[in-house]
Amino acid sequence: RLPAEHLEQAQDDATIVAIRDMERAGIDIVTDGEQTRRHFVTTLIESLDGVDFQHKKTVRIRSRYDADVPVVVGPVVRRHPVFAEDARFLRGATQRKIKYTLPGPMTMVDTLYDAYYGSREKLAWAFAGILNDEAAAERNPSGALRQIIPGRWSVVGRNRDITLYRYERKAP
């Protein structure tokens, strides 16, 4: 295990390696390889107020498997940009176009147990606002293309700059 005082430098180094690999492979739009994220979804959720990671609940994830997940216990609130500094680092490390991915609101909903909002749609709208703010924080300093990963979803509403989707399980 890497000592905490060396983690940031190691993540920066790993990000540079990932970028250079993509450039050598001829990829036109590069990413950071998600080198600073512990997990695609939870890295963002861990930075929010209103989510309890200590008292987890078991939920069925997309009708496929059970998982112990954090619990939404209050309003989900983003206190500061989460990925903006990583996006700035990416922008400064390459001359190519860049892409920075964010989880979609319903993907975030599916990885939590809601004990506060009482509605998957209300929780998803709260996350949509947070994702909109996060994307705006990344937009100006980084010039990044953003990709919000919705999965197989249908549109259930639009608000501000975000389209909210609902997951639809397709029959095999």
Short mmCIF file of N, CA and C in Angstrom, two decimals:
data_model
loop_
_atom_site.label_atom_id
_atom_site.label_comp_id
_atom_site.label_asym_id
_atom_site.label_seq_id
_atom_site.Cartn_x
_atom_site.Cartn_y
_atom_site.Cartn_z
N ARG A 1 0.85 -1.19 0.00
CA ARG A 1 0.00 0.00 0.00
C ARG A 1 0.89 1.23 0.00
N LEU A 2 0.52 2.21 -0.81
CA LEU A 2 1.29 3.43 -0.96
C LEU A 2 1.02 4.38 0.20
N PRO A 3 2.06 4.96 0.81
CA PRO A 3 1.83 5.94 1.89
C PRO A 3 1.06 7.15 1.37
N ALA A 4 0.19 7.70 2.20
CA ALA A 4 -0.70 8.80 1.81
C ALA A 4 0.06 9.98 1.22
N GLU A 5 1.24 10.27 1.75
CA GLU A 5 1.99 11.44 1.26
C GLU A 5 2.50 11.27 -0.17
N HIS A 6 2.47 10.04 -0.70
CA HIS A 6 2.92 9.80 -2.07
C HIS A 6 1.77 9.53 -3.05
N LEU A 7 0.55 9.46 -2.52
CA LEU A 7 -0.60 9.06 -3.34
C LEU A 7 -0.86 10.03 -4.49
N GLU A 8 -0.92 11.32 -4.22
CA GLU A 8 -1.24 12.29 -5.28
C GLU A 8 -0.23 12.24 -6.42
N GLN A 9 1.06 12.19 -6.08
CA GLN A 9 2.08 12.12 -7.13
C GLN A 9 1.95 10.82 -7.93
N ALA A 10 1.68 9.72 -7.26
CA ALA A 10 1.51 8.44 -7.95
C ALA A 10 0.30 8.49 -8.88
N GLN A 11 -0.80 9.12 -8.43
CA GLN A 11 -1.98 9.25 -9.29
C GLN A 11 -1.68 10.13 -10.50
N ASP A 12 -0.96 11.22 -10.28
CA ASP A 12 -0.57 12.08 -11.40
C ASP A 12 0.28 11.31 -12.40
N ASP A 13 1.25 10.55 -11.88
CA ASP A 13 2.12 9.76 -12.75
C ASP A 13 1.32 8.73 -13.53
N ALA A 14 0.38 8.04 -12.86
CA ALA A 14 -0.46 7.04 -13.54
C ALA A 14 -1.34 7.70 -14.59
N THR A 15 -1.82 8.90 -14.31
CA THR A 15 -2.64 9.63 -15.28
C THR A 15 -1.82 9.96 -16.52
N ILE A 16 -0.60 10.42 -16.33
CA ILE A 16 0.28 10.74 -17.47
C ILE A 16 0.54 9.48 -18.30
N VAL A 17 0.81 8.35 -17.64
CA VAL A 17 1.03 7.09 -18.36
C VAL A 17 -0.20 6.74 -19.19
N ALA A 18 -1.40 6.86 -18.59
CA ALA A 18 -2.64 6.54 -19.31
C ALA A 18 -2.82 7.47 -20.52
N ILE A 19 -2.57 8.75 -20.33
CA ILE A 19 -2.71 9.72 -21.43
C ILE A 19 -1.73 9.39 -22.55
N ARG A 20 -0.48 9.16 -22.21
CA ARG A 20 0.53 8.87 -23.24
C ARG A 20 0.20 7.58 -23.98
N ASP A 21 -0.31 6.57 -23.27
CA ASP A 21 -0.72 5.33 -23.95
C ASP A 21 -1.81 5.61 -24.97
N MET A 22 -2.80 6.44 -24.60
CA MET A 22 -3.88 6.77 -25.53
C MET A 22 -3.34 7.57 -26.72
N GLU A 23 -2.43 8.51 -26.46
CA GLU A 23 -1.85 9.30 -27.55
C GLU A 23 -1.06 8.41 -28.51
N ARG A 24 -0.24 7.49 -27.95
CA ARG A 24 0.53 6.57 -28.81
C ARG A 24 -0.38 5.66 -29.62
N ALA A 25 -1.54 5.33 -29.06
CA ALA A 25 -2.49 4.47 -29.77
C ALA A 25 -3.27 5.24 -30.84
N GLY A 26 -3.08 6.57 -30.90
CA GLY A 26 -3.75 7.38 -31.91
C GLY A 26 -5.15 7.81 -31.54
N ILE A 27 -5.50 7.72 -30.28
CA ILE A 27 -6.83 8.13 -29.84
C ILE A 27 -6.93 9.65 -29.88
N ASP A 28 -7.95 10.18 -30.56
CA ASP A 28 -8.10 11.62 -30.76
C ASP A 28 -8.58 12.36 -29.51
N ILE A 29 -9.44 11.73 -28.75
CA ILE A 29 -10.00 12.35 -27.54
C ILE A 29 -9.58 11.47 -26.36
N VAL A 30 -8.77 12.02 -25.46
CA VAL A 30 -8.22 11.22 -24.38
C VAL A 30 -8.91 11.51 -23.05
N THR A 31 -8.76 10.58 -22.11
CA THR A 31 -9.30 10.73 -20.76
C THR A 31 -8.14 10.63 -19.77
N ASP A 32 -8.46 10.74 -18.51
CA ASP A 32 -7.44 10.60 -17.47
C ASP A 32 -7.29 9.15 -17.04
N GLY A 33 -8.04 8.25 -17.64
CA GLY A 33 -7.98 6.84 -17.25
C GLY A 33 -8.59 6.59 -15.89
N GLU A 34 -9.26 7.59 -15.34
CA GLU A 34 -9.90 7.52 -14.02
C GLU A 34 -8.91 7.07 -12.94
N GLN A 35 -7.69 7.55 -13.03
CA GLN A 35 -6.63 7.14 -12.11
C GLN A 35 -6.82 7.67 -10.69
N THR A 36 -7.59 8.74 -10.53
CA THR A 36 -7.77 9.32 -9.19
C THR A 36 -9.06 8.87 -8.52
N ARG A 37 -9.82 8.03 -9.20
CA ARG A 37 -11.11 7.60 -8.65
C ARG A 37 -10.99 6.21 -8.05
N ARG A 38 -11.51 6.07 -6.85
CA ARG A 38 -11.57 4.75 -6.23
C ARG A 38 -12.64 3.91 -6.91
N HIS A 39 -13.74 4.56 -7.31
CA HIS A 39 -14.85 3.89 -7.99
C HIS A 39 -15.57 4.94 -8.84
N PHE A 40 -16.09 4.52 -9.97
CA PHE A 40 -16.74 5.42 -10.92
C PHE A 40 -17.84 6.26 -10.30
N VAL A 41 -18.68 5.65 -9.47
CA VAL A 41 -19.83 6.35 -8.89
C VAL A 41 -19.53 6.85 -7.49
N THR A 42 -18.99 5.99 -6.64
CA THR A 42 -18.88 6.35 -5.23
C THR A 42 -17.89 7.47 -4.95
N THR A 43 -16.90 7.68 -5.81
CA THR A 43 -15.98 8.80 -5.58
C THR A 43 -16.74 10.12 -5.53
N LEU A 44 -17.72 10.29 -6.40
CA LEU A 44 -18.54 11.51 -6.37
C LEU A 44 -19.47 11.50 -5.16
N ILE A 45 -20.14 10.38 -4.93
CA ILE A 45 -21.11 10.31 -3.83
C ILE A 45 -20.42 10.53 -2.48
N GLU A 46 -19.20 10.04 -2.33
CA GLU A 46 -18.48 10.20 -1.06
C GLU A 46 -18.24 11.66 -0.70
N SER A 47 -18.25 12.53 -1.67
CA SER A 47 -17.99 13.95 -1.42
C SER A 47 -19.25 14.73 -1.05
N LEU A 48 -20.41 14.07 -1.08
CA LEU A 48 -21.68 14.76 -0.85
C LEU A 48 -22.13 14.67 0.60
N ASP A 49 -22.79 15.72 1.05
CA ASP A 49 -23.49 15.65 2.34
C ASP A 49 -24.81 14.91 2.11
N GLY A 50 -25.32 14.29 3.18
CA GLY A 50 -26.62 13.63 3.12
C GLY A 50 -26.55 12.15 2.85
N VAL A 51 -25.33 11.59 2.75
CA VAL A 51 -25.18 10.16 2.48
C VAL A 51 -24.38 9.53 3.62
N ASP A 52 -24.94 8.48 4.21
CA ASP A 52 -24.30 7.77 5.33
C ASP A 52 -23.62 6.51 4.81
N PHE A 53 -22.30 6.47 4.88
CA PHE A 53 -21.54 5.31 4.45
C PHE A 53 -21.29 4.33 5.59
N GLN A 54 -21.65 4.69 6.81
CA GLN A 54 -21.39 3.83 7.97
C GLN A 54 -22.47 2.78 8.19
N HIS A 55 -23.72 3.10 7.89
CA HIS A 55 -24.85 2.20 8.15
C HIS A 55 -25.48 1.81 6.82
N LYS A 56 -24.92 0.81 6.18
CA LYS A 56 -25.35 0.42 4.84
C LYS A 56 -26.58 -0.49 4.89
N LYS A 57 -27.30 -0.49 3.77
CA LYS A 57 -28.48 -1.34 3.58
C LYS A 57 -28.23 -2.23 2.35
N THR A 58 -28.85 -3.38 2.34
CA THR A 58 -28.74 -4.28 1.20
C THR A 58 -29.87 -3.97 0.23
N VAL A 59 -29.51 -3.76 -1.04
CA VAL A 59 -30.51 -3.50 -2.09
C VAL A 59 -30.20 -4.39 -3.29
N ARG A 60 -31.21 -4.59 -4.10
CA ARG A 60 -31.06 -5.32 -5.36
C ARG A 60 -30.65 -4.31 -6.42
N ILE A 61 -29.53 -4.53 -7.09
CA ILE A 61 -29.01 -3.61 -8.10
C ILE A 61 -29.48 -4.08 -9.48
N ARG A 62 -30.32 -3.26 -10.11
CA ARG A 62 -30.80 -3.49 -11.48
C ARG A 62 -31.26 -4.92 -11.71
N SER A 63 -31.93 -5.48 -10.73
CA SER A 63 -32.50 -6.83 -10.81
C SER A 63 -31.44 -7.90 -11.10
N ARG A 64 -30.17 -7.61 -10.77
CA ARG A 64 -29.11 -8.56 -11.09
C ARG A 64 -28.40 -9.12 -9.87
N TYR A 65 -28.15 -8.30 -8.85
CA TYR A 65 -27.39 -8.78 -7.69
C TYR A 65 -27.69 -7.91 -6.48
N ASP A 66 -27.42 -8.43 -5.30
CA ASP A 66 -27.60 -7.69 -4.06
C ASP A 66 -26.28 -7.05 -3.66
N ALA A 67 -26.36 -5.85 -3.09
CA ALA A 67 -25.15 -5.16 -2.63
C ALA A 67 -25.47 -4.33 -1.39
N ASP A 68 -24.51 -4.23 -0.50
CA ASP A 68 -24.62 -3.34 0.64
C ASP A 68 -24.22 -1.95 0.18
N VAL A 69 -25.13 -0.99 0.32
CA VAL A 69 -24.92 0.35 -0.24
C VAL A 69 -25.12 1.42 0.84
N PRO A 70 -24.54 2.60 0.61
CA PRO A 70 -24.76 3.72 1.53
C PRO A 70 -26.22 4.16 1.52
N VAL A 71 -26.59 4.91 2.57
CA VAL A 71 -27.99 5.33 2.75
C VAL A 71 -28.09 6.85 2.63
N VAL A 72 -29.04 7.32 1.83
CA VAL A 72 -29.35 8.75 1.76
C VAL A 72 -30.18 9.08 2.99
N VAL A 73 -29.63 9.94 3.87
CA VAL A 73 -30.29 10.26 5.14
C VAL A 73 -30.74 11.72 5.23
N GLY A 74 -30.39 12.51 4.23
CA GLY A 74 -30.76 13.92 4.21
C GLY A 74 -30.60 14.47 2.81
N PRO A 75 -30.81 15.77 2.63
CA PRO A 75 -30.64 16.35 1.29
C PRO A 75 -29.21 16.11 0.79
N VAL A 76 -29.09 15.63 -0.44
CA VAL A 76 -27.75 15.46 -1.01
C VAL A 76 -27.26 16.82 -1.47
N VAL A 77 -26.08 17.21 -1.01
CA VAL A 77 -25.54 18.54 -1.27
C VAL A 77 -24.07 18.42 -1.65
N ARG A 78 -23.71 19.09 -2.72
CA ARG A 78 -22.31 19.18 -3.17
C ARG A 78 -21.73 20.46 -2.60
N ARG A 79 -20.73 20.35 -1.75
CA ARG A 79 -20.12 21.51 -1.09
C ARG A 79 -19.01 22.16 -1.91
N HIS A 80 -18.41 21.40 -2.83
CA HIS A 80 -17.28 21.90 -3.62
C HIS A 80 -17.14 21.06 -4.87
N PRO A 81 -16.45 21.57 -5.88
CA PRO A 81 -16.20 20.75 -7.07
C PRO A 81 -15.40 19.50 -6.69
N VAL A 82 -15.76 18.39 -7.28
CA VAL A 82 -15.12 17.12 -6.94
C VAL A 82 -14.02 16.78 -7.95
N PHE A 83 -14.31 16.90 -9.24
CA PHE A 83 -13.38 16.46 -10.27
C PHE A 83 -12.74 17.60 -11.06
N ALA A 84 -13.04 18.85 -10.73
CA ALA A 84 -12.54 19.97 -11.53
C ALA A 84 -11.01 20.02 -11.57
N GLU A 85 -10.37 19.77 -10.44
CA GLU A 85 -8.90 19.81 -10.41
C GLU A 85 -8.31 18.68 -11.27
N ASP A 86 -8.93 17.50 -11.22
CA ASP A 86 -8.47 16.39 -12.06
C ASP A 86 -8.65 16.74 -13.54
N ALA A 87 -9.77 17.39 -13.88
CA ALA A 87 -10.00 17.80 -15.27
C ALA A 87 -8.98 18.85 -15.71
N ARG A 88 -8.63 19.77 -14.81
CA ARG A 88 -7.59 20.77 -15.14
C ARG A 88 -6.25 20.09 -15.37
N PHE A 89 -5.92 19.11 -14.53
CA PHE A 89 -4.66 18.39 -14.71
C PHE A 89 -4.64 17.69 -16.07
N LEU A 90 -5.74 17.03 -16.41
CA LEU A 90 -5.86 16.36 -17.71
C LEU A 90 -5.67 17.35 -18.84
N ARG A 91 -6.35 18.50 -18.76
CA ARG A 91 -6.24 19.51 -19.81
C ARG A 91 -4.80 19.99 -19.99
N GLY A 92 -4.08 20.14 -18.89
CA GLY A 92 -2.70 20.60 -18.95
C GLY A 92 -1.70 19.54 -19.38
N ALA A 93 -2.13 18.28 -19.43
CA ALA A 93 -1.21 17.18 -19.72
C ALA A 93 -1.22 16.74 -21.18
N THR A 94 -2.11 17.33 -21.99
CA THR A 94 -2.20 16.90 -23.39
C THR A 94 -2.65 18.06 -24.27
N GLN A 95 -2.29 17.98 -25.53
CA GLN A 95 -2.76 18.95 -26.51
C GLN A 95 -4.00 18.44 -27.24
N ARG A 96 -4.36 17.20 -27.00
CA ARG A 96 -5.52 16.60 -27.66
C ARG A 96 -6.81 17.03 -26.98
N LYS A 97 -7.92 16.78 -27.66
CA LYS A 97 -9.21 16.99 -27.02
C LYS A 97 -9.31 16.01 -25.85
N ILE A 98 -10.07 16.41 -24.83
CA ILE A 98 -10.21 15.55 -23.66
C ILE A 98 -11.68 15.27 -23.37
N LYS A 99 -11.91 14.16 -22.68
CA LYS A 99 -13.25 13.78 -22.26
C LYS A 99 -13.17 13.40 -20.79
N TYR A 100 -14.15 13.85 -20.04
CA TYR A 100 -14.21 13.53 -18.62
C TYR A 100 -15.58 12.95 -18.33
N THR A 101 -15.64 11.76 -17.77
CA THR A 101 -16.92 11.10 -17.56
C THR A 101 -17.47 11.33 -16.16
N LEU A 102 -18.78 11.42 -16.10
CA LEU A 102 -19.51 11.50 -14.84
C LEU A 102 -20.60 10.43 -14.85
N PRO A 103 -20.93 9.87 -13.69
CA PRO A 103 -22.04 8.91 -13.69
C PRO A 103 -23.36 9.65 -13.94
N GLY A 104 -24.33 8.97 -14.47
CA GLY A 104 -25.65 9.57 -14.66
C GLY A 104 -26.42 9.58 -13.35
N PRO A 105 -27.45 10.42 -13.25
CA PRO A 105 -28.21 10.51 -12.00
C PRO A 105 -28.86 9.19 -11.59
N MET A 106 -29.38 8.44 -12.53
CA MET A 106 -30.03 7.18 -12.17
C MET A 106 -29.01 6.12 -11.78
N THR A 107 -27.81 6.17 -12.35
CA THR A 107 -26.75 5.27 -11.92
C THR A 107 -26.41 5.54 -10.46
N MET A 108 -26.38 6.81 -10.09
CA MET A 108 -26.13 7.17 -8.69
C MET A 108 -27.26 6.67 -7.79
N VAL A 109 -28.51 6.86 -8.24
CA VAL A 109 -29.66 6.40 -7.46
C VAL A 109 -29.58 4.88 -7.24
N ASP A 110 -29.20 4.16 -8.28
CA ASP A 110 -29.15 2.70 -8.20
C ASP A 110 -28.07 2.17 -7.27
N THR A 111 -27.16 3.01 -6.82
CA THR A 111 -26.09 2.55 -5.94
C THR A 111 -26.30 3.00 -4.50
N LEU A 112 -27.53 3.42 -4.17
CA LEU A 112 -27.84 3.91 -2.83
C LEU A 112 -29.17 3.37 -2.35
N TYR A 113 -29.37 3.44 -1.03
CA TYR A 113 -30.67 3.18 -0.43
C TYR A 113 -31.22 4.55 -0.02
N ASP A 114 -32.41 4.89 -0.47
CA ASP A 114 -33.00 6.20 -0.17
C ASP A 114 -33.90 6.12 1.06
N ALA A 115 -33.46 6.76 2.15
CA ALA A 115 -34.28 6.84 3.36
C ALA A 115 -34.73 8.27 3.61
N TYR A 116 -34.57 9.15 2.62
CA TYR A 116 -34.91 10.56 2.81
C TYR A 116 -35.93 11.06 1.79
N TYR A 117 -35.65 10.95 0.50
CA TYR A 117 -36.49 11.54 -0.53
C TYR A 117 -37.79 10.78 -0.74
N GLY A 118 -37.78 9.46 -0.55
CA GLY A 118 -38.99 8.66 -0.72
C GLY A 118 -39.41 8.50 -2.17
N SER A 119 -38.53 8.86 -3.09
CA SER A 119 -38.85 8.79 -4.52
C SER A 119 -37.55 8.72 -5.30
N ARG A 120 -37.42 7.70 -6.12
CA ARG A 120 -36.22 7.59 -6.96
C ARG A 120 -36.11 8.80 -7.89
N GLU A 121 -37.26 9.28 -8.39
CA GLU A 121 -37.24 10.42 -9.31
C GLU A 121 -36.77 11.69 -8.60
N LYS A 122 -37.27 11.94 -7.38
CA LYS A 122 -36.83 13.13 -6.63
C LYS A 122 -35.34 13.07 -6.33
N LEU A 123 -34.86 11.90 -5.93
CA LEU A 123 -33.42 11.75 -5.66
C LEU A 123 -32.62 11.95 -6.94
N ALA A 124 -33.12 11.40 -8.05
CA ALA A 124 -32.43 11.56 -9.33
C ALA A 124 -32.35 13.03 -9.73
N TRP A 125 -33.43 13.79 -9.51
CA TRP A 125 -33.40 15.23 -9.83
C TRP A 125 -32.37 15.95 -8.96
N ALA A 126 -32.26 15.56 -7.69
CA ALA A 126 -31.24 16.16 -6.83
C ALA A 126 -29.85 15.88 -7.38
N PHE A 127 -29.63 14.64 -7.81
CA PHE A 127 -28.33 14.30 -8.40
C PHE A 127 -28.11 15.01 -9.73
N ALA A 128 -29.18 15.19 -10.51
CA ALA A 128 -29.06 15.89 -11.80
C ALA A 128 -28.54 17.31 -11.57
N GLY A 129 -29.05 17.99 -10.56
CA GLY A 129 -28.56 19.33 -10.24
C GLY A 129 -27.10 19.32 -9.83
N ILE A 130 -26.72 18.34 -9.02
CA ILE A 130 -25.32 18.22 -8.59
C ILE A 130 -24.43 17.95 -9.79
N LEU A 131 -24.85 17.05 -10.68
CA LEU A 131 -24.06 16.75 -11.88
C LEU A 131 -23.95 17.97 -12.79
N ASN A 132 -25.02 18.74 -12.91
CA ASN A 132 -24.99 19.96 -13.71
C ASN A 132 -23.95 20.93 -13.14
N ASP A 133 -23.94 21.10 -11.82
CA ASP A 133 -22.96 21.98 -11.18
C ASP A 133 -21.54 21.45 -11.36
N GLU A 134 -21.38 20.13 -11.23
CA GLU A 134 -20.04 19.53 -11.40
C GLU A 134 -19.55 19.71 -12.83
N ALA A 135 -20.43 19.49 -13.79
CA ALA A 135 -20.06 19.67 -15.20
C ALA A 135 -19.69 21.12 -15.48
N ALA A 136 -20.41 22.07 -14.89
CA ALA A 136 -20.09 23.49 -15.08
C ALA A 136 -18.73 23.82 -14.47
N ALA A 137 -18.40 23.22 -13.34
CA ALA A 137 -17.10 23.47 -12.70
C ALA A 137 -15.97 22.93 -13.56
N GLU A 138 -16.21 21.83 -14.25
CA GLU A 138 -15.19 21.26 -15.13
C GLU A 138 -15.10 22.01 -16.45
N ARG A 139 -16.20 22.57 -16.92
CA ARG A 139 -16.26 23.15 -18.25
C ARG A 139 -15.27 24.31 -18.43
N ASN A 140 -15.32 25.30 -17.56
CA ASN A 140 -14.52 26.49 -17.75
C ASN A 140 -13.02 26.26 -17.61
N PRO A 141 -12.56 25.64 -16.52
CA PRO A 141 -11.13 25.50 -16.39
C PRO A 141 -10.52 24.47 -17.33
N SER A 142 -11.30 23.49 -17.77
CA SER A 142 -10.68 22.38 -18.49
C SER A 142 -10.94 22.37 -19.98
N GLY A 143 -12.02 22.94 -20.44
CA GLY A 143 -12.40 22.82 -21.84
C GLY A 143 -12.76 21.40 -22.21
N ALA A 144 -13.11 20.59 -21.23
CA ALA A 144 -13.33 19.16 -21.44
C ALA A 144 -14.68 18.88 -22.08
N LEU A 145 -14.70 17.85 -22.90
CA LEU A 145 -15.97 17.25 -23.30
C LEU A 145 -16.39 16.39 -22.12
N ARG A 146 -17.65 16.44 -21.77
CA ARG A 146 -18.11 15.62 -20.65
C ARG A 146 -19.01 14.53 -21.19
N GLN A 147 -18.93 13.38 -20.57
CA GLN A 147 -19.80 12.28 -20.95
C GLN A 147 -20.49 11.80 -19.69
N ILE A 148 -21.80 11.96 -19.65
CA ILE A 148 -22.58 11.44 -18.54
C ILE A 148 -23.15 10.10 -18.99
N ILE A 149 -22.82 9.07 -18.25
CA ILE A 149 -23.15 7.70 -18.65
C ILE A 149 -24.54 7.33 -18.14
N PRO A 150 -25.56 7.30 -19.02
CA PRO A 150 -26.90 6.96 -18.54
C PRO A 150 -27.22 5.47 -18.59
N GLY A 151 -26.55 4.67 -19.40
CA GLY A 151 -26.95 3.27 -19.55
C GLY A 151 -28.17 3.16 -20.45
N ARG A 152 -29.02 2.16 -20.23
CA ARG A 152 -30.25 1.99 -21.04
C ARG A 152 -31.38 2.66 -20.29
N TRP A 153 -31.69 3.89 -20.64
CA TRP A 153 -32.66 4.68 -19.90
C TRP A 153 -33.67 5.30 -20.86
N SER A 154 -34.83 5.62 -20.35
CA SER A 154 -35.80 6.38 -21.12
C SER A 154 -35.99 7.74 -20.43
N VAL A 155 -36.29 8.75 -21.22
CA VAL A 155 -36.43 10.10 -20.68
C VAL A 155 -37.68 10.18 -19.81
N VAL A 156 -37.54 10.72 -18.58
CA VAL A 156 -38.70 10.94 -17.73
C VAL A 156 -38.92 12.41 -17.45
N GLY A 157 -37.99 13.26 -17.87
CA GLY A 157 -38.19 14.68 -17.66
C GLY A 157 -36.96 15.49 -18.01
N ARG A 158 -37.17 16.79 -18.15
CA ARG A 158 -36.06 17.70 -18.43
C ARG A 158 -36.16 18.87 -17.47
N ASN A 159 -34.99 19.32 -17.00
CA ASN A 159 -34.93 20.43 -16.05
C ASN A 159 -33.59 21.11 -16.24
N ARG A 160 -33.57 22.40 -16.46
CA ARG A 160 -32.34 23.16 -16.72
C ARG A 160 -31.60 22.51 -17.88
N ASP A 161 -30.32 22.15 -17.68
CA ASP A 161 -29.52 21.57 -18.76
C ASP A 161 -29.45 20.05 -18.71
N ILE A 162 -30.21 19.43 -17.83
CA ILE A 162 -30.10 18.00 -17.62
C ILE A 162 -31.35 17.28 -18.13
N THR A 163 -31.15 16.16 -18.80
CA THR A 163 -32.23 15.27 -19.16
C THR A 163 -32.17 14.10 -18.20
N LEU A 164 -33.27 13.77 -17.57
CA LEU A 164 -33.33 12.68 -16.60
C LEU A 164 -33.90 11.44 -17.29
N TYR A 165 -33.25 10.32 -17.07
CA TYR A 165 -33.63 9.07 -17.70
C TYR A 165 -34.07 8.06 -16.65
N ARG A 166 -34.90 7.09 -17.05
CA ARG A 166 -35.28 5.97 -16.19
C ARG A 166 -34.79 4.69 -16.86
N TYR A 167 -34.23 3.80 -16.06
CA TYR A 167 -33.73 2.53 -16.56
C TYR A 167 -34.87 1.63 -17.00
N GLU A 168 -34.69 1.00 -18.14
CA GLU A 168 -35.67 0.03 -18.61
C GLU A 168 -34.94 -1.28 -18.87
N ARG A 169 -35.30 -2.31 -18.12
CA ARG A 169 -34.67 -3.61 -18.31
C ARG A 169 -35.26 -4.24 -19.56
N LYS A 170 -34.39 -4.58 -20.48
CA LYS A 170 -34.82 -5.20 -21.75
C LYS A 170 -34.90 -6.72 -21.55
N ALA A 171 -35.92 -7.31 -22.12
CA ALA A 171 -36.02 -8.78 -22.07
C ALA A 171 -34.91 -9.38 -22.92
N PRO A 172 -34.31 -10.49 -22.45
CA PRO A 172 -33.20 -11.10 -23.23
C PRO A 172 -33.66 -11.64 -24.56
#
